[in-house]
Short mmCIF file of C-alpha atoms in Angstrom, two decimals:
data_model
loop_
_atom_site.label_atom_id
_atom_site.label_comp_id
_atom_site.label_asym_id
_atom_site.label_seq_id
_atom_site.Cartn_x
_atom_site.Cartn_y
_atom_site.Cartn_z
CA MET A 1094 -62.00 -148.64 55.09
CA LEU A 1095 -65.34 -147.89 56.67
CA LYS A 1096 -64.91 -146.98 60.17
CA LEU A 1097 -61.24 -144.96 58.10
CA ARG A 1098 -64.32 -142.66 56.58
CA LEU A 1099 -66.54 -142.33 59.68
CA THR A 1100 -63.35 -141.00 61.64
CA SER A 1101 -63.07 -138.44 58.21
CA CYS A 1102 -66.42 -137.50 58.74
CA ILE A 1103 -66.61 -137.57 62.15
CA PHE A 1104 -63.11 -134.93 62.44
CA LEU A 1105 -65.30 -132.40 59.32
CA VAL A 1106 -68.04 -132.63 61.06
CA THR A 1107 -66.32 -131.85 64.57
CA PHE A 1108 -64.40 -129.27 62.14
CA PHE A 1109 -67.20 -127.31 61.02
CA THR A 1110 -68.95 -126.80 63.77
CA PHE A 1111 -66.02 -125.58 65.74
CA SER A 1112 -65.32 -123.19 63.14
CA GLN A 1113 -68.91 -122.42 63.17
CA GLN A 1114 -68.03 -122.10 66.91
CA THR A 1115 -65.30 -119.41 66.89
CA ASN A 1116 -66.58 -117.31 63.84
CA LEU A 1117 -68.79 -115.56 66.00
CA LYS A 1118 -68.71 -113.45 68.93
CA ALA A 1119 -71.01 -111.78 71.50
CA LEU A 1120 -69.69 -108.13 72.98
CA VAL A 1121 -72.09 -108.00 75.79
CA GLY A 1122 -73.46 -106.02 78.34
CA GLY A 1123 -71.78 -102.06 77.54
CA THR A 1124 -72.95 -98.65 76.90
CA LEU A 1125 -73.49 -98.74 72.70
CA ILE A 1126 -73.13 -95.48 71.61
CA ASP A 1127 -73.43 -96.76 67.34
CA GLY A 1128 -72.42 -93.57 65.61
CA PHE A 1129 -76.19 -92.20 64.76
CA GLY A 1130 -75.62 -89.31 67.67
CA SER A 1131 -78.85 -90.88 69.99
CA ASP A 1132 -78.70 -92.03 73.53
CA PRO A 1133 -76.20 -94.71 74.00
CA ILE A 1134 -77.58 -98.39 74.52
CA LYS A 1135 -77.11 -100.14 77.54
CA ASN A 1136 -76.70 -103.04 78.46
CA SER A 1137 -76.18 -103.85 74.72
CA VAL A 1138 -75.56 -107.09 73.18
CA ILE A 1139 -73.30 -107.10 70.03
CA LEU A 1140 -73.83 -109.80 67.97
CA ILE A 1141 -70.19 -110.72 65.32
CA GLU A 1142 -70.02 -113.35 62.25
CA GLY A 1143 -67.06 -112.95 60.36
CA GLU A 1144 -65.89 -109.88 59.35
CA ARG A 1145 -69.65 -108.40 60.03
CA ILE A 1146 -72.23 -106.95 62.84
CA LYS A 1147 -74.70 -109.45 62.46
CA ALA A 1148 -77.15 -108.24 64.91
CA VAL A 1149 -77.09 -105.39 67.65
CA GLY A 1150 -79.16 -105.02 70.69
CA THR A 1151 -80.07 -105.25 74.92
CA VAL A 1152 -79.68 -108.20 76.86
CA GLU A 1153 -83.34 -108.59 77.14
CA THR A 1154 -84.00 -108.71 73.69
CA LEU A 1155 -81.30 -110.11 71.62
CA GLU A 1156 -80.53 -113.81 72.15
CA VAL A 1157 -77.25 -114.69 72.88
CA PRO A 1158 -76.20 -118.09 71.15
CA ALA A 1159 -75.01 -120.52 72.83
CA ASN A 1160 -72.10 -120.99 69.58
CA ALA A 1161 -71.08 -117.83 70.41
CA GLU A 1162 -67.94 -116.65 72.38
CA VAL A 1163 -68.93 -114.42 74.82
CA ILE A 1164 -66.85 -111.60 75.35
CA SER A 1165 -67.84 -109.26 78.32
CA THR A 1166 -68.20 -105.20 78.00
CA GLU A 1167 -69.85 -104.40 81.16
CA GLY A 1168 -68.87 -101.53 83.48
CA MET A 1169 -67.60 -100.28 78.72
CA SER A 1170 -68.39 -97.71 76.33
CA VAL A 1171 -68.23 -99.68 73.15
CA LEU A 1172 -68.21 -97.29 69.75
CA PRO A 1173 -67.14 -97.78 66.58
CA GLY A 1174 -63.97 -98.20 65.82
CA LEU A 1175 -62.11 -94.77 65.56
CA TRP A 1176 -61.19 -93.15 61.66
CA ASP A 1177 -58.18 -90.06 62.13
CA MET A 1178 -58.47 -88.31 58.75
CA HIS A 1179 -55.01 -86.77 58.28
CA VAL A 1180 -52.18 -89.15 59.70
CA HIS A 1181 -48.55 -88.66 58.00
CA THR A 1182 -47.51 -92.92 57.96
CA MET A 1183 -44.57 -92.15 56.01
CA ILE A 1184 -43.16 -89.34 59.35
CA ASN A 1185 -43.34 -91.01 62.81
CA GLY A 1186 -42.58 -88.20 65.03
CA HIS A 1187 -39.46 -86.65 63.84
CA ALA A 1188 -38.37 -83.46 64.99
CA ASP A 1189 -35.53 -83.29 61.07
CA TYR A 1190 -37.74 -83.59 58.24
CA ALA A 1191 -34.70 -82.83 55.74
CA TYR A 1192 -32.37 -85.59 57.70
CA TRP A 1193 -36.01 -88.04 58.00
CA ASP A 1194 -36.60 -87.47 53.61
CA LYS A 1195 -32.93 -87.86 53.28
CA THR A 1196 -32.46 -91.21 55.45
CA TYR A 1197 -35.46 -93.47 55.01
CA PRO A 1198 -37.29 -93.44 51.89
CA PRO A 1199 -35.26 -97.24 51.53
CA LEU A 1200 -37.33 -98.29 54.50
CA LEU A 1201 -41.08 -96.92 53.96
CA LYS A 1202 -42.68 -100.28 52.79
CA ASP A 1203 -41.89 -102.36 55.15
CA VAL A 1204 -41.29 -101.10 58.06
CA ILE A 1205 -42.41 -96.96 58.77
CA MET A 1206 -45.69 -96.69 57.46
CA PRO A 1207 -46.44 -100.67 58.14
CA SER A 1208 -45.25 -99.40 61.89
CA SER A 1209 -47.48 -95.98 61.71
CA ALA A 1210 -50.50 -97.98 60.93
CA HIS A 1211 -49.98 -100.70 63.39
CA GLN A 1212 -50.15 -98.06 66.27
CA LEU A 1213 -53.13 -96.30 64.55
CA LEU A 1214 -54.65 -99.77 65.23
CA MET A 1215 -53.72 -100.23 68.51
CA ALA A 1216 -54.84 -97.07 69.53
CA GLY A 1217 -58.43 -97.46 68.15
CA VAL A 1218 -58.15 -96.02 64.51
CA THR A 1219 -59.71 -98.75 62.33
CA SER A 1220 -59.07 -96.08 59.84
CA ALA A 1221 -57.27 -92.69 58.31
CA ARG A 1222 -56.54 -91.03 55.66
CA ASP A 1223 -53.32 -90.76 54.69
CA LEU A 1224 -52.41 -87.61 53.47
CA GLY A 1225 -49.23 -87.23 51.13
CA ALA A 1226 -47.05 -89.76 51.39
CA PRO A 1227 -44.62 -91.64 48.11
CA LEU A 1228 -46.69 -92.94 45.65
CA GLU A 1229 -45.78 -96.93 45.48
CA GLU A 1230 -45.75 -97.04 48.59
CA SER A 1231 -48.79 -95.69 50.14
CA ILE A 1232 -50.64 -97.97 47.48
CA ALA A 1233 -48.65 -101.52 48.80
CA VAL A 1234 -49.24 -100.73 52.69
CA ARG A 1235 -53.03 -100.11 51.88
CA ASP A 1236 -52.56 -102.95 50.34
CA ALA A 1237 -51.41 -105.34 52.61
CA ILE A 1238 -53.31 -104.28 54.98
CA ASN A 1239 -56.47 -105.24 52.85
CA ASN A 1240 -55.48 -108.25 52.51
CA GLY A 1241 -53.93 -109.35 55.39
CA GLU A 1242 -51.26 -109.29 54.58
CA ILE A 1243 -50.04 -107.54 57.67
CA PRO A 1244 -51.92 -105.31 60.80
CA GLY A 1245 -53.26 -102.11 61.08
CA ALA A 1246 -55.78 -99.57 60.10
CA THR A 1247 -57.42 -99.63 56.63
CA LEU A 1248 -56.11 -96.67 54.54
CA TYR A 1249 -57.57 -93.91 52.77
CA VAL A 1250 -54.43 -92.34 50.57
CA SER A 1251 -53.68 -89.85 48.87
CA GLY A 1252 -50.41 -90.42 47.15
CA PRO A 1253 -48.49 -87.54 47.15
CA PHE A 1254 -48.71 -84.05 47.37
CA ILE A 1255 -49.73 -82.20 44.76
CA GLN A 1256 -48.68 -78.50 44.61
CA LYS A 1257 -47.25 -75.48 42.94
CA LYS A 1258 -43.66 -76.78 43.24
CA PRO A 1259 -42.28 -79.07 45.38
CA TYR A 1260 -39.62 -78.90 48.27
CA PRO A 1261 -35.74 -79.66 47.66
CA GLY A 1262 -35.48 -82.72 48.40
CA THR A 1263 -39.08 -84.04 48.25
CA GLU A 1264 -39.77 -84.42 44.75
CA ASP A 1265 -40.66 -88.57 45.13
CA PHE A 1266 -43.60 -87.21 47.42
CA ARG A 1267 -44.59 -84.01 46.35
CA TRP A 1268 -45.56 -83.71 42.81
CA GLY A 1269 -45.71 -80.05 40.91
CA VAL A 1270 -47.98 -78.88 38.45
CA ASN A 1271 -46.83 -76.51 35.86
CA GLY A 1272 -49.74 -75.75 33.65
CA ALA A 1273 -53.35 -76.63 33.02
CA ASP A 1274 -52.75 -79.75 30.92
CA ASP A 1275 -49.40 -81.07 33.68
CA GLY A 1276 -52.71 -80.36 36.67
CA ARG A 1277 -55.00 -83.11 34.36
CA ARG A 1278 -51.94 -85.89 33.57
CA LYS A 1279 -51.14 -85.50 37.05
CA ILE A 1280 -54.21 -86.97 38.77
CA LYS A 1281 -55.17 -89.28 35.72
CA LYS A 1282 -51.21 -90.74 36.61
CA LEU A 1283 -52.64 -90.51 40.87
CA ALA A 1284 -56.21 -91.73 39.68
CA ASN A 1285 -54.93 -94.52 37.55
CA ALA A 1286 -52.60 -95.61 40.21
CA GLY A 1287 -55.11 -96.22 42.60
CA VAL A 1288 -55.41 -93.76 45.09
CA ASP A 1289 -58.70 -92.73 47.91
CA VAL A 1290 -58.59 -88.88 48.09
CA ILE A 1291 -56.23 -85.88 46.16
CA LYS A 1292 -54.00 -83.76 48.77
CA LEU A 1293 -53.83 -80.07 47.22
CA ILE A 1294 -51.55 -77.57 48.85
CA ASP A 1295 -50.05 -73.73 48.19
CA GLN A 1296 -53.36 -73.74 46.51
CA ASP A 1297 -52.46 -69.89 46.55
CA GLN A 1298 -49.95 -70.58 44.38
CA MET A 1299 -51.35 -72.07 40.96
CA THR A 1300 -52.58 -70.03 37.54
CA MET A 1301 -57.31 -70.61 38.71
CA ASP A 1302 -57.03 -72.22 35.16
CA GLU A 1303 -54.70 -75.50 37.19
CA LEU A 1304 -56.72 -75.29 40.23
CA ARG A 1305 -60.13 -76.21 38.45
CA ALA A 1306 -57.61 -78.52 36.10
CA ILE A 1307 -56.49 -80.55 38.97
CA VAL A 1308 -59.85 -80.74 40.91
CA ASP A 1309 -62.25 -80.74 37.66
CA GLU A 1310 -59.97 -84.62 37.23
CA ALA A 1311 -59.70 -85.27 40.34
CA HIS A 1312 -64.10 -85.52 40.46
CA LYS A 1313 -64.91 -86.33 36.68
CA ASN A 1314 -62.41 -89.45 38.17
CA ASN A 1315 -64.95 -90.22 41.57
CA LEU A 1316 -61.83 -88.88 43.91
CA LYS A 1317 -62.00 -86.18 46.29
CA VAL A 1318 -60.30 -82.91 47.42
CA VAL A 1319 -58.56 -82.09 50.44
CA ALA A 1320 -57.50 -78.94 50.70
CA HIS A 1321 -54.60 -76.86 52.90
CA GLY A 1322 -56.33 -74.10 54.60
CA HIS A 1323 -53.18 -72.60 55.97
CA ARG A 1324 -54.02 -69.14 54.36
CA PRO A 1325 -57.25 -66.91 53.95
CA GLU A 1326 -56.40 -66.74 49.69
CA GLU A 1327 -55.93 -70.50 49.69
CA ILE A 1328 -59.62 -70.42 52.15
CA ARG A 1329 -60.25 -68.53 49.25
CA ARG A 1330 -59.82 -70.69 45.97
CA GLY A 1331 -60.40 -74.36 47.56
CA LEU A 1332 -63.86 -72.71 47.80
CA THR A 1333 -63.63 -71.54 43.93
CA VAL A 1334 -62.82 -74.53 42.58
CA GLY A 1335 -65.18 -76.55 44.82
CA ALA A 1336 -62.63 -78.49 47.44
CA ASP A 1337 -64.24 -81.15 49.57
CA CYS A 1338 -62.56 -81.03 52.75
CA PHE A 1339 -60.10 -78.42 54.27
CA GLU A 1340 -56.73 -78.78 56.76
CA HIS A 1341 -55.61 -77.40 59.48
CA THR A 1342 -56.68 -74.04 61.05
CA GLY A 1343 -54.34 -71.67 59.48
CA LEU A 1344 -50.57 -71.17 60.24
CA SER A 1345 -50.90 -67.58 60.97
CA SER A 1346 -51.25 -66.00 64.23
CA SER A 1347 -53.68 -64.02 63.12
CA PRO A 1348 -56.71 -63.72 65.72
CA ARG A 1349 -59.45 -64.65 63.24
CA TYR A 1350 -60.69 -65.51 60.01
CA PRO A 1351 -61.40 -62.72 57.65
CA ASP A 1352 -64.51 -62.24 57.40
CA ASP A 1353 -64.02 -62.23 53.79
CA VAL A 1354 -63.65 -65.79 54.22
CA MET A 1355 -65.93 -66.58 56.61
CA THR A 1356 -69.01 -65.24 54.77
CA MET A 1357 -68.01 -67.41 51.55
CA ILE A 1358 -67.99 -70.46 53.62
CA LYS A 1359 -71.39 -69.59 55.10
CA GLU A 1360 -72.45 -68.77 51.43
CA ARG A 1361 -71.21 -72.83 50.41
CA THR A 1362 -73.23 -74.69 53.66
CA ALA A 1363 -76.19 -72.40 52.94
CA ASP A 1364 -75.35 -74.84 49.86
CA MET A 1365 -76.71 -77.70 50.79
CA SER A 1366 -76.96 -79.39 47.53
CA GLN A 1367 -73.52 -79.78 47.74
CA GLY A 1368 -73.75 -81.68 51.22
CA PRO A 1369 -72.36 -80.69 53.95
CA LEU A 1370 -68.41 -78.51 54.32
CA PHE A 1371 -66.10 -80.29 56.11
CA TRP A 1372 -63.58 -79.34 58.29
CA CYS A 1373 -60.00 -81.45 59.77
CA PRO A 1374 -59.11 -78.56 61.87
CA THR A 1375 -56.04 -80.83 63.07
CA VAL A 1376 -55.83 -78.40 66.27
CA GLU A 1377 -54.01 -80.80 69.31
CA GLY A 1378 -50.75 -80.82 68.14
CA LEU A 1379 -50.80 -77.25 68.87
CA TYR A 1380 -53.07 -76.74 71.69
CA ASN A 1381 -50.50 -79.37 73.86
CA TYR A 1382 -47.28 -78.26 72.15
CA GLU A 1383 -46.25 -76.01 75.50
CA TYR A 1384 -47.86 -79.17 77.49
CA VAL A 1385 -45.13 -81.69 76.55
CA ARG A 1386 -42.87 -78.38 75.96
CA ASP A 1387 -42.44 -78.27 79.42
CA ASN A 1388 -43.77 -82.39 80.65
CA ARG A 1389 -41.44 -84.12 78.16
CA GLU A 1390 -42.21 -87.21 80.48
CA LYS A 1391 -44.99 -87.42 77.54
CA LEU A 1392 -42.56 -88.25 75.64
CA ASP A 1393 -40.96 -91.61 77.08
CA ASN A 1394 -44.32 -93.56 76.58
CA ASP A 1395 -43.13 -96.00 74.85
CA SER A 1396 -46.05 -97.17 72.85
CA TRP A 1397 -44.86 -95.59 69.99
CA HIS A 1398 -42.15 -97.80 69.50
CA ARG A 1399 -44.30 -100.44 67.79
CA GLY A 1400 -42.60 -101.44 64.87
CA LEU A 1401 -39.60 -99.87 65.25
CA PRO A 1402 -36.36 -100.98 65.17
CA ASP A 1403 -34.33 -99.42 68.08
CA SER A 1404 -31.96 -97.29 65.68
CA VAL A 1405 -34.36 -95.39 64.30
CA ILE A 1406 -36.55 -94.90 68.48
CA THR A 1407 -33.46 -94.46 69.44
CA ASP A 1408 -32.99 -91.07 66.10
CA ILE A 1409 -36.91 -90.61 67.13
CA LYS A 1410 -35.56 -89.39 70.64
CA ASN A 1411 -32.44 -87.51 69.45
CA SER A 1412 -34.14 -84.91 67.49
CA ILE A 1413 -36.97 -84.64 70.26
CA ALA A 1414 -34.34 -84.56 72.69
CA HIS A 1415 -35.01 -80.54 73.37
CA PRO A 1416 -38.35 -79.87 72.40
CA ASP A 1417 -38.52 -75.73 73.69
CA ARG A 1418 -35.57 -76.03 70.82
CA LEU A 1419 -37.48 -77.14 67.66
CA PRO A 1420 -37.94 -74.26 65.21
CA TYR A 1421 -40.98 -75.94 64.11
CA PHE A 1422 -43.23 -75.07 67.17
CA GLN A 1423 -41.64 -71.58 67.95
CA LEU A 1424 -45.19 -69.36 66.77
CA THR A 1425 -47.05 -71.89 68.99
CA PRO A 1426 -47.51 -69.94 72.03
CA SER A 1427 -48.96 -67.22 68.90
CA ARG A 1428 -50.78 -69.56 67.36
CA LYS A 1429 -52.69 -71.44 70.68
CA PRO A 1430 -55.16 -68.51 71.10
CA THR A 1431 -57.17 -68.57 68.07
CA LEU A 1432 -57.62 -71.95 67.91
CA LYS A 1433 -60.57 -71.88 70.09
CA THR A 1434 -61.67 -68.49 68.21
CA LYS A 1435 -61.65 -70.35 64.45
CA ILE A 1436 -63.21 -73.56 65.44
CA GLN A 1437 -66.05 -71.70 67.09
CA GLN A 1438 -65.85 -69.96 63.81
CA LEU A 1439 -66.09 -72.65 61.62
CA LEU A 1440 -68.59 -74.17 63.67
CA ASP A 1441 -71.22 -71.52 64.31
CA ALA A 1442 -71.09 -71.25 59.53
CA GLY A 1443 -72.41 -73.86 59.62
CA VAL A 1444 -68.95 -76.56 59.19
CA VAL A 1445 -69.61 -80.54 60.37
CA LEU A 1446 -65.99 -80.42 61.55
CA LEU A 1447 -63.92 -84.36 61.16
CA VAL A 1448 -61.22 -85.65 64.21
CA GLY A 1449 -57.81 -85.24 62.61
CA THR A 1450 -54.64 -84.55 64.21
CA ASP A 1451 -51.62 -84.58 60.90
CA SER A 1452 -50.35 -87.60 63.66
CA GLY A 1453 -46.43 -88.08 62.55
CA ILE A 1454 -45.46 -84.56 62.83
CA PRO A 1455 -42.69 -83.77 65.50
CA MET A 1456 -43.87 -85.22 68.60
CA LYS A 1457 -46.66 -86.65 67.82
CA PHE A 1458 -47.19 -89.95 67.13
CA HIS A 1459 -49.75 -92.59 66.11
CA SER A 1460 -50.32 -94.57 69.31
CA GLN A 1461 -51.37 -91.11 70.65
CA SER A 1462 -52.64 -88.12 68.48
CA THR A 1463 -55.78 -89.97 68.26
CA TRP A 1464 -58.05 -89.28 72.12
CA ASN A 1465 -55.85 -86.24 72.30
CA GLU A 1466 -57.76 -84.28 69.33
CA LEU A 1467 -60.22 -85.65 70.79
CA ASP A 1468 -59.25 -84.37 74.01
CA VAL A 1469 -58.91 -80.96 73.05
CA TRP A 1470 -62.76 -80.81 70.72
CA VAL A 1471 -64.13 -81.44 74.33
CA ASN A 1472 -62.13 -80.31 77.53
CA GLU A 1473 -61.16 -77.24 75.65
CA PHE A 1474 -62.73 -76.60 73.42
CA GLY A 1475 -66.32 -76.95 75.29
CA ILE A 1476 -67.50 -79.38 71.93
CA ASP A 1477 -70.18 -81.81 72.73
CA PRO A 1478 -68.77 -85.61 73.18
CA MET A 1479 -71.24 -87.29 70.90
CA TYR A 1480 -70.28 -84.67 68.25
CA ALA A 1481 -66.58 -84.99 69.13
CA ILE A 1482 -67.80 -88.67 68.28
CA ARG A 1483 -69.37 -88.80 65.40
CA GLY A 1484 -66.82 -86.80 63.96
CA ALA A 1485 -64.27 -89.66 64.36
CA THR A 1486 -67.04 -92.46 63.33
CA TYR A 1487 -69.85 -91.20 61.46
CA TRP A 1488 -69.18 -88.88 59.52
CA PRO A 1489 -66.05 -89.15 58.11
CA ALA A 1490 -67.42 -92.68 56.76
CA LEU A 1491 -69.99 -90.98 54.76
CA TRP A 1492 -66.46 -88.64 53.77
CA MET A 1493 -65.02 -90.96 51.97
CA GLY A 1494 -68.28 -93.02 50.73
CA VAL A 1495 -68.02 -96.10 52.76
CA ALA A 1496 -71.10 -95.58 55.32
CA ASP A 1497 -72.32 -98.34 53.75
CA GLU A 1498 -69.76 -100.49 55.46
CA VAL A 1499 -68.47 -98.62 58.36
CA GLY A 1500 -68.13 -95.34 60.48
CA THR A 1501 -71.56 -97.11 62.38
CA ILE A 1502 -72.28 -100.90 64.59
CA THR A 1503 -74.83 -101.51 62.59
CA PRO A 1504 -76.27 -105.34 60.83
CA GLY A 1505 -74.31 -105.60 58.12
CA LYS A 1506 -71.56 -102.89 58.11
CA TYR A 1507 -67.30 -104.94 59.16
CA ALA A 1508 -67.60 -105.70 62.56
CA ASP A 1509 -65.04 -102.44 63.10
CA ILE A 1510 -65.46 -101.69 66.94
CA ILE A 1511 -63.58 -100.32 70.02
CA ALA A 1512 -64.53 -100.74 74.32
CA VAL A 1513 -62.94 -98.90 77.01
CA ASP A 1514 -63.82 -99.04 80.60
CA GLY A 1515 -65.57 -96.14 81.68
CA ASP A 1516 -68.53 -93.94 80.39
CA VAL A 1517 -66.63 -92.05 77.09
CA LEU A 1518 -69.26 -89.80 77.29
CA ARG A 1519 -67.72 -88.32 80.76
CA TYR A 1520 -64.49 -89.35 80.37
CA ILE A 1521 -63.46 -88.84 76.76
CA SER A 1522 -59.96 -88.98 77.80
CA LEU A 1523 -60.26 -92.29 78.23
CA LEU A 1524 -59.35 -93.18 74.43
CA GLN A 1525 -56.20 -92.86 75.17
CA ASP A 1526 -56.05 -96.13 76.46
CA VAL A 1527 -58.57 -98.49 74.47
CA ASP A 1528 -59.29 -101.58 75.55
CA MET A 1529 -60.41 -103.74 72.88
CA VAL A 1530 -60.15 -103.40 69.22
CA ILE A 1531 -61.95 -105.37 67.46
CA LYS A 1532 -61.64 -104.42 63.19
CA HIS A 1533 -62.87 -106.83 60.37
CA GLY A 1534 -64.35 -108.85 63.32
CA LYS A 1535 -60.85 -109.83 64.36
CA GLN A 1536 -59.79 -108.91 67.82
CA TYR A 1537 -56.73 -106.97 67.90
CA LYS A 1538 -56.47 -106.31 71.49
#
């Protein structure tokens, strides 16, 4: 009996020691871009204990414990897990929305949305704002990821769009508003269900009473409001009622934002009592359309197949077989030249840009969109790479109210960390193939 007890004790001690050993990771040797914007840290050491970052230093200043699992990041850029602040997990690049919305709702919760979230994660996107999907499915997939039941980016979900009238056949994920009281009821229902943010669109079609009721009720429930910025009047009304973030750069081919809109934006950015004004321009889908149309091999990248049945993959492929014929993009060649001008207008006005992509729209896949957005910002619009990276790390976490948990590589925060082989500040396109993905301390890639 004594021998049995001793053997059991030895086993437990050995198991406990092994658990301690495997619970501690050390990322050693890489160039660290921590998300705060200062000079990168060469020869960095990051200690991860369990889900969180324990310490950050260099090989000269921070000793690696003997029981740590050492992961070499020599020659790599190490940075916080990326955020994509505008994704649609309920769609996966299919070109026919009406057909998709009619055909695939039964697969959203268990197949489509989990697939999207997993693709995002494997692309280095450890957090994402999911802006528009059925309520029950949004909450279920978000919670399944948070509970560790399925792999995926941490999702911050809006549930259904809030708009004046839902488009026919979309009522499950687009909620109409008929009067101020109805607007308040809809927001309360979303808040009680546990959404993370409110998605407001077509606000130029609503009355000001309806808009104020929606935004005020959201803020009363500690929910921020994301508003479309496609049309000038959407921006004017969104600014008037205190929307917290604007999306897109506009559906039209107008070359610039109107002067009166820019005056309102500058007045808002001048009032720092409200904090920064945030904008998520989602430009890569427009900017890259003509290239994708004329270089279709890009669509053959099978990274977007992850988690999808062959039947769905084939369906998506068939829908985008003729990119030049898609109605969705016919005006895009006229819109493309306006993008750089509008981005510059926003930057000159003091707006903080956030990286978001509209990922899931036709031919835009969750496995590819985020790095393409960063690439367009840096290599086409001349935005500083560090600014772009902060637009995908530090600022999104701050906007979402979780900067004390994620967004930078800081002791005490969750270990959401990615790494790429090479200098990402010189070659931002390295992010198209992320070499290492760690989320909450677990290595996925």
